[in-house]
Amino acid sequence: MSIKIVADRMIDLSNEELALLNVDTISCYINMGDKSFSDLEDVFPGDVFNYMDETGKVAQTAAKSPALYSELFGRFVAQGDTVIHFACSSGISSIAQNAFIAAKEYPGKVYVIDTLQLSLGIALLVKFALQMIANGETDAEKIVQMVTAIIPNIQGSFLIDTMDCLYKGGRCSGLTYYAANLLNIKPVIYMNDTGHMTVREKLRGTQTRVLEPYIRNTFEKYPNPDLKVLHVVYTTYNEEVQKKILTIVEKFHKFQRVQFNEVSCNCCVHSGRNTIGLFYMCQ
């Protein structure tokens, strides 16, 4: 018997890294018009933004059904594996609920962790579990308990550059949208302790101007980061912005590694172009 790690595709690691880690994923649906796609399988962030440019609408997201989660879990259980599934936060999606429903079909063989996170916040928890397994831990329940205990140590936040997707998706009012554009406000959204996305602060200025206060304030609010790795996520690749981020981060902490990852379509749908996010483990 072995332990198989599975996660929602919003883990936002590259396919190459997922293969290296031997982590399987399940994607949510990305619906554009009358067509439905699987996130990062047959639709990618550029497609989401092109759809918005061409139609003036934002794509819609939907969770895979409990039956599809059951099918995924069952494949590994049939091989004799015990499955630990890392689900995107129940505070922002029904994904976790559907995974829990499916897991009931495999008592003692499938465990679901509501990570209360998304993106690289999920990845940090997955890597913690994989390290436990590499160190010889074979008790799935103990791994679940240990991972659950460190969830509050994960810092995850996003700096939103444009509120177009939030407005068109009905997640902010017209008044808020127009005021933000007029005053050049960049909201910082973070994952709170209950797994909900909440506005932490509102910065004013261009993205280039607010990058440093965003990074500084994040490190001040969530001190003592584990310096092994800082994950920086983005919805739109910009080499100059990435260089600036590295320079700013160096002012505050000497991370052994700063890893940049493009996010899933799901995140792009809700956050829009030029969004930047920081994820790390606090000690």
C-alpha positions as a printed Julia matrix, in Angstrom:
283×3 Matrix{Float64}:
   0.0    0.0     0.0
   1.21   3.51   -0.81
  -0.15   7.0    -0.28
  -1.24   8.84   -3.41
  -1.4   12.63   -3.34
  -4.07  14.25   -5.5
  -4.96  17.94   -5.73
  -7.24  20.37   -7.48
  -5.55  21.85  -10.56
  -5.63  25.27   -8.92
  -2.44  24.09   -7.22
  -0.82  26.09  -10.07
   2.36  24.04  -10.36
   3.62  23.34  -13.87
   2.84  20.0   -15.49
   6.54  19.19  -15.35
   6.77  19.76  -11.6
   3.55  17.84  -10.95
   4.97  14.88  -12.87
   8.22  15.1   -10.92
   6.3   15.1    -7.64
   3.96  12.33   -8.85
   0.91  14.43   -7.98
  -2.27  13.95  -10.02
  -4.82  16.73  -10.39
  -8.43  17.33  -11.34
  -9.43  20.52  -13.15
 -12.53  22.63  -12.78
 -14.62  23.65  -15.77
 -14.05  26.93  -17.58
 -17.2   27.89  -19.49
 -16.99  30.4   -22.32
 -20.27  30.99  -24.09
 -21.8   27.61  -24.91
 -18.46  25.78  -24.72
 -17.0   24.07  -21.67
 -13.32  23.32  -21.13
 -11.11  21.76  -18.45
  -8.76  24.25  -16.82
  -5.14  23.98  -18.04
  -6.02  20.92  -20.11
  -7.71  22.39  -23.17
  -7.95  26.04  -22.16
  -5.26  28.4   -20.87
  -5.05  31.91  -19.36
  -4.5   33.61  -22.72
  -7.73  32.05  -24.01
  -9.66  33.46  -21.06
  -8.42  36.99  -21.66
  -8.96  36.73  -25.43
 -12.55  35.68  -24.79
 -13.08  38.71  -22.57
 -11.55  41.04  -25.18
 -13.67  39.61  -27.99
 -17.01  39.38  -26.17
 -16.8   41.86  -23.3
 -17.76  39.0   -20.99
 -15.83  36.97  -18.45
 -15.66  33.2   -18.51
 -17.52  31.24  -15.85
 -16.1   28.54  -13.59
 -17.74  25.37  -12.31
 -16.61  22.49  -10.13
 -16.38  18.94  -11.41
 -19.14  16.69  -10.09
 -18.78  14.29   -7.14
 -19.03  11.46   -9.68
 -15.89  12.63  -11.47
 -14.03  12.96   -8.17
 -15.17   9.45   -7.28
 -13.89   8.17  -10.62
 -10.48   9.74   -9.97
 -10.23   8.44   -6.41
 -11.46   5.0    -7.41
  -8.71   4.59   -9.97
  -6.03   4.84   -7.29
  -7.94   2.88   -4.66
  -8.24   0.03   -7.17
  -4.44   0.03   -7.36
  -4.25  -0.41   -3.59
  -3.38   3.2    -2.8
  -4.66   5.36    0.02
  -5.58   8.77   -1.42
  -5.1   12.17    0.2
  -6.81  14.87   -1.82
  -5.92  18.55   -1.37
  -9.01  20.59   -2.18
  -9.27  24.27   -2.99
 -10.76  26.3    -0.14
 -14.4   25.61    0.66
 -14.7   29.34    1.32
 -14.48  30.18   -2.37
 -15.76  27.11   -4.22
 -17.96  24.01   -3.98
 -14.97  21.95   -5.13
 -14.11  20.77   -1.61
 -17.73  19.77   -0.92
 -17.86  17.62   -4.06
 -14.58  15.94   -3.12
 -15.86  15.18    0.4
 -19.04  13.66   -1.05
 -17.0   11.4    -3.33
 -14.62  10.37   -0.53
 -17.53   8.89    1.45
 -17.6    6.07   -1.09
 -14.13   4.99    0.06
 -14.08   5.02    3.88
 -10.58   4.69    5.27
  -9.11   4.84    1.77
  -9.67   8.45    0.68
  -9.04  11.53    2.81
  -9.88  15.08    1.75
  -8.15  18.14    3.17
  -9.97  21.45    2.88
  -6.82  23.54    2.47
  -8.59  26.9     2.99
  -6.17  28.02    0.28
  -5.75  28.16   -3.46
  -2.88  28.32   -5.91
   0.59  27.9    -4.42
  -0.92  27.84   -0.93
  -2.18  24.37   -1.85
   1.23  23.5    -3.3
   3.03  24.37   -0.07
   0.77  21.99    1.85
   1.21  19.25   -0.74
   4.99  19.54   -0.53
   4.82  19.36    3.26
   2.87  16.09    2.99
   5.27  14.71    0.39
   8.19  15.46    2.69
   6.49  13.52    5.48
   6.06  10.57    3.12
   9.69  10.84    1.98
  10.72  10.74    5.65
   8.94   7.42    6.04
   5.47   8.37    7.3
   2.89   5.81    6.14
  -0.09   6.76    8.31
  -2.46   8.79    6.1
  -4.5   10.01    9.06
  -1.39  11.39   10.75
  -0.37  13.19    7.55
  -3.83  14.73    7.29
  -3.66  15.87   10.92
  -0.2   17.4    10.52
  -1.09  19.18    7.27
  -4.31  20.52    8.76
  -2.37  21.86   11.75
  -0.06  23.99    9.59
  -2.74  25.49    7.33
  -2.8   28.71    9.44
   0.93  29.12    8.69
   0.31  29.67    4.98
   0.31  33.25    3.73
  -1.5   33.81    0.46
  -2.43  37.14   -1.1
  -2.94  38.89   -4.43
  -2.35  42.4    -5.7
  -5.13  43.15   -8.19
  -4.12  45.49  -11.01
  -7.46  45.91  -12.76
 -10.96  45.28  -11.43
 -12.46  44.54  -14.86
 -13.03  40.84  -14.12
 -14.37  41.51  -10.63
 -16.87  44.01  -12.04
 -17.93  42.02  -15.11
 -18.24  38.9   -12.99
 -20.56  40.68  -10.55
 -18.1   40.61   -7.64
 -17.96  44.36   -7.11
 -20.46  47.15   -7.65
 -20.33  49.64  -10.47
 -19.63  52.42   -7.98
 -16.66  50.56   -6.51
 -15.36  49.74   -9.97
 -15.51  53.28  -11.3
 -14.09  54.75   -8.08
 -11.18  52.32   -8.2
 -10.41  53.28  -11.79
 -10.73  56.99  -11.08
  -8.47  56.88   -8.02
  -6.14  54.18   -9.42
  -6.79  51.88   -6.45
  -5.18  48.44   -6.34
  -6.88  46.16   -3.79
  -4.84  43.54   -1.95
  -6.89  40.39   -1.4
  -5.78  37.68    1.01
  -6.96  34.28    2.15
  -8.29  34.67    5.7
  -8.41  32.01    8.42
 -11.76  30.68    7.22
 -10.61  30.31    3.62
 -12.45  33.34    2.27
 -10.9   36.0     0.06
 -10.98  39.34    1.87
  -9.67  42.8     1.08
  -6.63  43.41    3.29
  -5.82  46.91    2.12
  -6.19  49.28   -0.81
  -3.06  50.73   -2.38
  -3.1   53.71   -4.69
  -0.96  54.14   -7.78
   0.36  52.19  -10.73
   1.31  48.55  -10.28
   4.99  49.47  -10.45
   4.51  52.03   -7.69
   2.53  49.81   -5.32
   4.62  46.64   -5.68
   7.01  47.6    -2.89
   4.35  48.58   -0.31
   2.44  45.39   -1.17
   5.48  43.2    -0.58
   6.65  45.14    2.49
   3.21  45.1     4.11
   2.84  41.38    3.43
   6.12  40.55    5.16
   5.22  42.84    8.08
   1.77  41.31    8.54
   3.07  37.74    8.13
   6.61  37.74    9.57
   9.13  34.92    9.99
   8.76  33.3     6.57
  10.34  29.95    5.88
  13.22  31.11    3.7
  13.42  27.92    1.66
  11.07  29.26   -1.01
   8.88  32.21   -1.9
   6.24  31.51   -4.52
   5.22  34.41   -6.75
   2.24  33.86   -9.04
   1.05  35.92  -11.97
  -1.81  36.04  -14.46
   0.18  37.9   -17.13
   3.88  37.35  -17.76
   5.99  40.51  -17.49
   9.75  40.09  -17.28
  10.39  43.62  -16.01
   7.84  43.23  -13.21
   9.43  39.93  -12.18
  12.86  41.56  -12.01
  11.44  44.36   -9.88
   9.81  41.86   -7.53
  13.13  40.05   -7.03
  14.86  43.35   -6.24
  12.19  44.36   -3.72
  12.08  40.95   -2.01
  15.87  41.07   -1.53
  15.44  44.2     0.61
  13.48  42.25    3.2
  14.47  38.57    3.09
  17.08  36.31    1.55
  15.02  33.42    0.24
  16.95  30.42   -1.0
  14.65  30.32   -3.99
  12.0   32.57   -5.51
   9.77  30.6    -7.84
   7.44  32.22  -10.38
   4.32  30.35  -11.51
   1.53  31.22  -13.91
  -1.87  30.69  -12.3
  -4.79  28.64  -13.56
  -7.6   29.98  -15.73
  -9.85  29.85  -12.67
  -7.73  32.47  -10.92
  -7.48  34.58  -14.09
 -11.27  34.63  -14.45
 -11.66  36.16  -11.0
  -8.59  38.37  -10.69
  -7.9   39.68  -14.2
  -4.77  40.69  -16.06
  -1.51  41.67  -14.36
  -2.41  40.21  -10.98
   0.55  39.29   -8.77
   0.42  36.99   -5.74
   2.75  35.98   -2.92
   2.67  32.63   -1.11
   4.96  31.36    1.61
   5.01  29.33    4.8
   5.43  31.18    8.09
   7.6   29.48   10.7
